[in-house]
Amino acid sequence: MRAALRLPALIAMSALVGGCAAQGSFPSLAPRAVERDFAGGDQPVPPCLGGAEAVEPAPTPSPAPAGADPMLVSRLSQLRAAANEGDRAFGEAAAKAGTAVAEAGDAGSESWIAAQVAVSEAEMARTPTV
């Protein structure tokens, strides 16, 4: 008896779900003119998309090159020095961490903890540069 009621209930629910679709006018899913053109169709590309009738925009004049700003040059030198120092510090810390990791014992051992600390120090050494 229950199986006999399931089929009509399923049909009724299917009919109700169809009414849940959004109503309104939606854009066409047909290919656009530019898509037809790229696919080899004979529909011309409209000017707004760079078609044959498009007008070439006037070139934008570029500003005259100016000398380098001394403040900018100084700041760039500071950044390079900081990057070089950070690279040196990270290289040292990474080498120390590599040795500690290679000598580390089982997880939770004293040497494993020392290796974890060395890796954390290497990560911290690169933080100012990043």
mmCIF file of C-alpha atoms in Angstrom:
data_model
loop_
_atom_site.group_PDB
_atom_site.id
_atom_site.type_symbol
_atom_site.label_atom_id
_atom_site.label_comp_id
_atom_site.label_asym_id
_atom_site.label_seq_id
_atom_site.Cartn_x
_atom_site.Cartn_y
_atom_site.Cartn_z
ATOM 1 C CA MET A 1 0.000 0.000 0.000
ATOM 2 C CA ARG A 2 2.810 2.398 0.855
ATOM 3 C CA ALA A 3 4.526 1.819 -2.501
ATOM 4 C CA ALA A 4 1.268 2.642 -4.269
ATOM 5 C CA LEU A 5 1.205 6.070 -2.562
ATOM 6 C CA ARG A 6 4.838 6.890 -3.294
ATOM 7 C CA LEU A 7 4.493 7.162 -7.066
ATOM 8 C CA PRO A 8 1.635 9.707 -7.050
ATOM 9 C CA ALA A 9 3.394 11.703 -4.326
ATOM 10 C CA LEU A 10 6.599 11.723 -6.402
ATOM 11 C CA ILE A 11 4.708 12.918 -9.488
ATOM 12 C CA ALA A 12 2.993 15.673 -7.492
ATOM 13 C CA MET A 13 6.302 16.861 -6.035
ATOM 14 C CA SER A 14 7.894 16.885 -9.501
ATOM 15 C CA ALA A 15 5.101 19.103 -10.800
ATOM 16 C CA LEU A 16 5.523 21.504 -7.873
ATOM 17 C CA VAL A 17 9.291 21.784 -8.308
ATOM 18 C CA GLY A 18 8.789 23.033 -11.865
ATOM 19 C CA GLY A 19 7.037 26.079 -10.443
ATOM 20 C CA CYS A 20 10.157 27.026 -8.465
ATOM 21 C CA ALA A 21 12.048 28.184 -11.554
ATOM 22 C CA ALA A 22 12.693 31.926 -11.761
ATOM 23 C CA GLN A 23 10.471 33.846 -14.123
ATOM 24 C CA GLY A 24 11.540 36.739 -16.319
ATOM 25 C CA SER A 25 13.414 37.625 -19.474
ATOM 26 C CA PHE A 26 16.970 36.351 -19.585
ATOM 27 C CA PRO A 27 19.742 37.023 -22.120
ATOM 28 C CA SER A 28 19.913 34.726 -25.068
ATOM 29 C CA LEU A 29 22.349 31.846 -24.970
ATOM 30 C CA ALA A 30 22.860 32.130 -28.727
ATOM 31 C CA PRO A 31 26.415 32.864 -29.878
ATOM 32 C CA ARG A 32 27.329 36.551 -29.932
ATOM 33 C CA ALA A 33 28.596 38.238 -33.080
ATOM 34 C CA VAL A 34 32.207 38.152 -31.971
ATOM 35 C CA GLU A 35 31.916 34.456 -31.131
ATOM 36 C CA ARG A 36 30.517 33.722 -34.571
ATOM 37 C CA ASP A 37 33.333 35.726 -36.166
ATOM 38 C CA PHE A 38 36.024 33.824 -34.306
ATOM 39 C CA ALA A 39 34.290 30.576 -35.186
ATOM 40 C CA GLY A 40 34.457 31.438 -38.893
ATOM 41 C CA GLY A 41 30.925 32.793 -39.277
ATOM 42 C CA ASP A 42 29.985 35.621 -41.628
ATOM 43 C CA GLN A 43 28.619 37.967 -38.955
ATOM 44 C CA PRO A 44 30.779 41.137 -38.786
ATOM 45 C CA VAL A 45 32.320 42.240 -35.499
ATOM 46 C CA PRO A 46 30.690 45.449 -34.221
ATOM 47 C CA PRO A 47 32.896 48.551 -33.904
ATOM 48 C CA CYS A 48 32.670 48.519 -30.114
ATOM 49 C CA LEU A 49 34.476 45.163 -30.174
ATOM 50 C CA GLY A 50 37.192 46.287 -32.582
ATOM 51 C CA GLY A 51 35.462 45.623 -35.889
ATOM 52 C CA ALA A 52 36.496 47.068 -39.251
ATOM 53 C CA GLU A 53 34.555 50.293 -38.714
ATOM 54 C CA ALA A 54 36.262 50.992 -35.371
ATOM 55 C CA VAL A 55 37.983 54.334 -35.105
ATOM 56 C CA GLU A 56 41.590 54.196 -33.925
ATOM 57 C CA PRO A 57 41.940 56.185 -30.665
ATOM 58 C CA ALA A 58 44.347 59.106 -30.613
ATOM 59 C CA PRO A 59 47.707 58.229 -29.101
ATOM 60 C CA THR A 60 48.193 59.422 -25.553
ATOM 61 C CA PRO A 61 51.221 61.671 -25.237
ATOM 62 C CA SER A 62 53.793 60.241 -22.855
ATOM 63 C CA PRO A 63 55.316 62.548 -20.276
ATOM 64 C CA ALA A 64 58.880 63.633 -20.777
ATOM 65 C CA PRO A 65 61.329 61.441 -18.867
ATOM 66 C CA ALA A 66 62.480 63.076 -15.677
ATOM 67 C CA GLY A 67 65.629 62.498 -13.635
ATOM 68 C CA ALA A 68 65.477 59.933 -10.862
ATOM 69 C CA ASP A 69 64.068 61.228 -7.591
ATOM 70 C CA PRO A 70 66.944 61.270 -5.034
ATOM 71 C CA MET A 71 64.570 60.205 -2.230
ATOM 72 C CA LEU A 72 63.435 57.234 -4.300
ATOM 73 C CA VAL A 73 67.017 56.239 -5.093
ATOM 74 C CA SER A 74 67.900 56.445 -1.390
ATOM 75 C CA ARG A 75 64.869 54.353 -0.395
ATOM 76 C CA LEU A 76 65.704 51.761 -3.041
ATOM 77 C CA SER A 77 69.263 51.520 -1.671
ATOM 78 C CA GLN A 78 67.866 51.001 1.839
ATOM 79 C CA LEU A 79 65.529 48.270 0.609
ATOM 80 C CA ARG A 80 68.359 46.506 -1.232
ATOM 81 C CA ALA A 81 70.553 46.621 1.882
ATOM 82 C CA ALA A 82 67.701 45.222 3.997
ATOM 83 C CA ALA A 83 67.062 42.470 1.457
ATOM 84 C CA ASN A 84 70.744 41.511 1.361
ATOM 85 C CA GLU A 85 70.927 41.460 5.167
ATOM 86 C CA GLY A 86 67.745 39.392 5.351
ATOM 87 C CA ASP A 87 69.111 36.955 2.778
ATOM 88 C CA ARG A 88 72.333 36.572 4.772
ATOM 89 C CA ALA A 89 70.456 36.052 8.065
ATOM 90 C CA PHE A 90 68.089 33.537 6.487
ATOM 91 C CA GLY A 91 70.976 31.637 4.871
ATOM 92 C CA GLU A 92 72.713 31.256 8.226
ATOM 93 C CA ALA A 93 69.515 30.233 10.035
ATOM 94 C CA ALA A 94 68.529 27.821 7.267
ATOM 95 C CA ALA A 95 71.941 26.138 7.362
ATOM 96 C CA LYS A 96 71.661 25.767 11.159
ATOM 97 C CA ALA A 97 68.121 24.374 10.779
ATOM 98 C CA GLY A 98 69.262 21.937 8.089
ATOM 99 C CA THR A 99 71.937 20.548 10.397
ATOM 100 C CA ALA A 100 69.497 20.309 13.314
ATOM 101 C CA VAL A 101 66.884 18.543 11.179
ATOM 102 C CA ALA A 102 69.450 16.074 9.845
ATOM 103 C CA GLU A 103 70.493 15.215 13.421
ATOM 104 C CA ALA A 104 66.955 15.134 14.852
ATOM 105 C CA GLY A 105 65.762 11.980 16.550
ATOM 106 C CA ASP A 106 62.242 10.657 16.993
ATOM 107 C CA ALA A 107 59.295 13.026 17.252
ATOM 108 C CA GLY A 108 59.121 14.514 20.720
ATOM 109 C CA SER A 109 62.779 13.906 21.532
ATOM 110 C CA GLU A 110 65.076 16.698 22.699
ATOM 111 C CA SER A 111 66.885 16.828 19.327
ATOM 112 C CA TRP A 112 63.548 16.907 17.455
ATOM 113 C CA ILE A 113 62.413 19.879 19.572
ATOM 114 C CA ALA A 114 65.744 21.639 18.912
ATOM 115 C CA ALA A 115 65.222 21.087 15.170
ATOM 116 C CA GLN A 116 61.700 22.533 15.386
ATOM 117 C CA VAL A 117 63.087 25.613 17.151
ATOM 118 C CA ALA A 118 65.812 25.986 14.492
ATOM 119 C CA VAL A 119 63.232 25.813 11.687
ATOM 120 C CA SER A 120 61.118 28.444 13.457
ATOM 121 C CA GLU A 121 64.182 30.685 13.810
ATOM 122 C CA ALA A 122 64.863 30.318 10.070
ATOM 123 C CA GLU A 123 61.274 31.328 9.320
ATOM 124 C CA MET A 124 61.603 34.330 11.631
ATOM 125 C CA ALA A 125 64.885 35.348 9.987
ATOM 126 C CA ARG A 126 63.121 35.807 6.660
ATOM 127 C CA THR A 127 60.175 37.750 8.092
ATOM 128 C CA PRO A 128 61.703 41.277 7.942
ATOM 129 C CA THR A 129 62.581 40.831 4.259
ATOM 130 C CA VAL A 130 59.216 39.396 3.325
#
